[in-house]
Amino acid sequence: MGGGFALTTTSILIATPKATEDLTYGLVGFLVGEPVPENNYTAESILLVTGTAAMVGSIPLFIASGKNKKRAMNMTTNIKMEKATIIERQSFVQSSYPAIAFKINL
């Protein structure tokens, strides 16, 4: 969203002086009858379209991240000590080790 906004803003800032020049010379040229020099807006148009598409394309990503956040908040974590039987010096011994359990509620 931020990158798209930056591209759109940049295209507007670059195009504003050109548009002012076109409008000023267009009005003077119309009144005097001289040909009007026209500026090329190719780069500004590309930046504007790309920035707008990036902002619109980010909307589904924000929606998906909200759903994923809710899923993550529903996940519970349980840290406990588990026991296992191991062989130590030719005998069976109960040994404890830490374990993490995740429960995901779907």
CSV table of C-alpha atoms in Angstrom, one decimal:
chain,number,residue,atom,x,y,z
A,1,MET,CA,0.0,0.0,0.0
A,2,GLY,CA,2.8,2.4,0.9
A,3,GLY,CA,4.8,1.7,-2.2
A,4,GLY,CA,1.8,2.2,-4.4
A,5,PHE,CA,1.0,5.5,-2.7
A,6,ALA,CA,4.6,6.6,-3.2
A,7,LEU,CA,4.5,5.8,-6.9
A,8,THR,CA,1.2,7.6,-7.4
A,9,THR,CA,2.3,10.7,-5.5
A,10,THR,CA,5.6,10.8,-7.4
A,11,SER,CA,3.7,10.6,-10.7
A,12,ILE,CA,1.5,13.5,-9.6
A,13,LEU,CA,4.4,15.6,-8.5
A,14,ILE,CA,6.3,15.0,-11.7
A,15,ALA,CA,3.3,15.7,-13.9
A,16,THR,CA,2.1,18.9,-12.2
A,17,PRO,CA,4.7,21.3,-13.6
A,18,LYS,CA,4.2,19.9,-17.1
A,19,ALA,CA,0.4,20.2,-16.9
A,20,THR,CA,0.7,23.8,-15.6
A,21,GLU,CA,3.0,24.6,-18.6
A,22,ASP,CA,0.6,22.9,-21.0
A,23,LEU,CA,-2.4,24.8,-19.6
A,24,THR,CA,-0.6,28.2,-19.6
A,25,TYR,CA,0.8,27.9,-23.1
A,26,GLY,CA,-2.5,26.4,-24.3
A,27,LEU,CA,-4.5,29.4,-23.1
A,28,VAL,CA,-1.9,31.9,-24.4
A,29,GLY,CA,-1.6,30.0,-27.7
A,30,PHE,CA,-5.3,29.9,-28.1
A,31,LEU,CA,-5.6,33.6,-27.6
A,32,VAL,CA,-2.7,34.5,-29.8
A,33,GLY,CA,-3.2,31.8,-32.3
A,34,GLU,CA,0.2,30.1,-32.0
A,35,PRO,CA,0.8,26.3,-31.8
A,36,VAL,CA,0.9,24.8,-28.3
A,37,PRO,CA,3.9,22.7,-27.3
A,38,GLU,CA,2.7,19.5,-25.7
A,39,ASN,CA,4.6,17.6,-23.0
A,40,ASN,CA,5.0,13.8,-23.0
A,41,TYR,CA,3.4,12.1,-20.0
A,42,THR,CA,4.5,8.5,-20.6
A,43,ALA,CA,6.6,8.0,-17.5
A,44,GLU,CA,4.0,9.7,-15.3
A,45,SER,CA,1.2,7.6,-16.7
A,46,ILE,CA,3.2,4.4,-16.1
A,47,LEU,CA,3.9,5.4,-12.5
A,48,LEU,CA,0.3,6.3,-11.9
A,49,VAL,CA,-1.1,3.1,-13.3
A,50,THR,CA,1.5,1.0,-11.4
A,51,GLY,CA,1.0,2.8,-8.1
A,52,THR,CA,-2.8,2.5,-8.4
A,53,ALA,CA,-2.6,-1.2,-9.2
A,54,ALA,CA,-0.3,-1.8,-6.3
A,55,MET,CA,-2.7,0.0,-3.9
A,56,VAL,CA,-5.7,-1.9,-5.2
A,57,GLY,CA,-3.8,-5.2,-5.2
A,58,SER,CA,-2.9,-4.8,-1.5
A,59,ILE,CA,-6.5,-4.9,-0.4
A,60,PRO,CA,-6.9,-8.7,-0.6
A,61,LEU,CA,-3.5,-9.1,1.1
A,62,PHE,CA,-4.7,-7.0,4.1
A,63,ILE,CA,-7.9,-9.1,4.3
A,64,ALA,CA,-5.9,-12.3,4.2
A,65,SER,CA,-3.6,-11.1,6.9
A,66,GLY,CA,-6.5,-10.2,9.2
A,67,LYS,CA,-7.8,-13.8,8.8
A,68,ASN,CA,-4.4,-15.2,9.5
A,69,LYS,CA,-4.1,-13.0,12.6
A,70,LYS,CA,-7.4,-14.4,14.0
A,71,ARG,CA,-6.2,-18.0,13.3
A,72,ALA,CA,-2.9,-17.3,15.1
A,73,MET,CA,-4.7,-15.8,18.1
A,74,ASN,CA,-6.8,-18.9,18.4
A,75,MET,CA,-3.7,-21.1,18.5
A,76,THR,CA,-2.8,-22.3,22.0
A,77,THR,CA,0.7,-23.2,23.2
A,78,ASN,CA,1.4,-25.6,26.0
A,79,ILE,CA,4.9,-26.0,27.4
A,80,LYS,CA,5.4,-28.9,29.7
A,81,MET,CA,7.8,-31.6,30.8
A,82,GLU,CA,7.4,-35.0,29.1
A,83,LYS,CA,8.8,-38.3,30.3
A,84,ALA,CA,10.6,-40.9,28.3
A,85,THR,CA,12.1,-44.3,29.1
A,86,ILE,CA,15.7,-44.6,28.2
A,87,ILE,CA,18.4,-47.2,28.7
A,88,GLU,CA,21.2,-46.0,30.9
A,89,ARG,CA,24.0,-48.4,32.2
A,90,GLN,CA,22.0,-51.5,31.4
A,91,SER,CA,18.8,-50.4,33.1
A,92,PHE,CA,15.6,-48.5,32.1
A,93,VAL,CA,15.4,-45.0,33.5
A,94,GLN,CA,12.6,-42.4,33.3
A,95,SER,CA,14.0,-39.2,32.0
A,96,SER,CA,12.3,-35.8,31.6
A,97,TYR,CA,12.6,-33.4,28.7
A,98,PRO,CA,10.9,-30.1,27.8
A,99,ALA,CA,8.2,-30.2,25.1
A,100,ILE,CA,6.1,-27.7,23.3
A,101,ALA,CA,2.7,-28.5,22.1
A,102,PHE,CA,0.7,-26.4,19.6
A,103,LYS,CA,-3.1,-26.7,19.3
A,104,ILE,CA,-4.7,-25.1,16.3
A,105,ASN,CA,-8.4,-24.5,16.5
A,106,LEU,CA,-9.8,-24.5,13.0
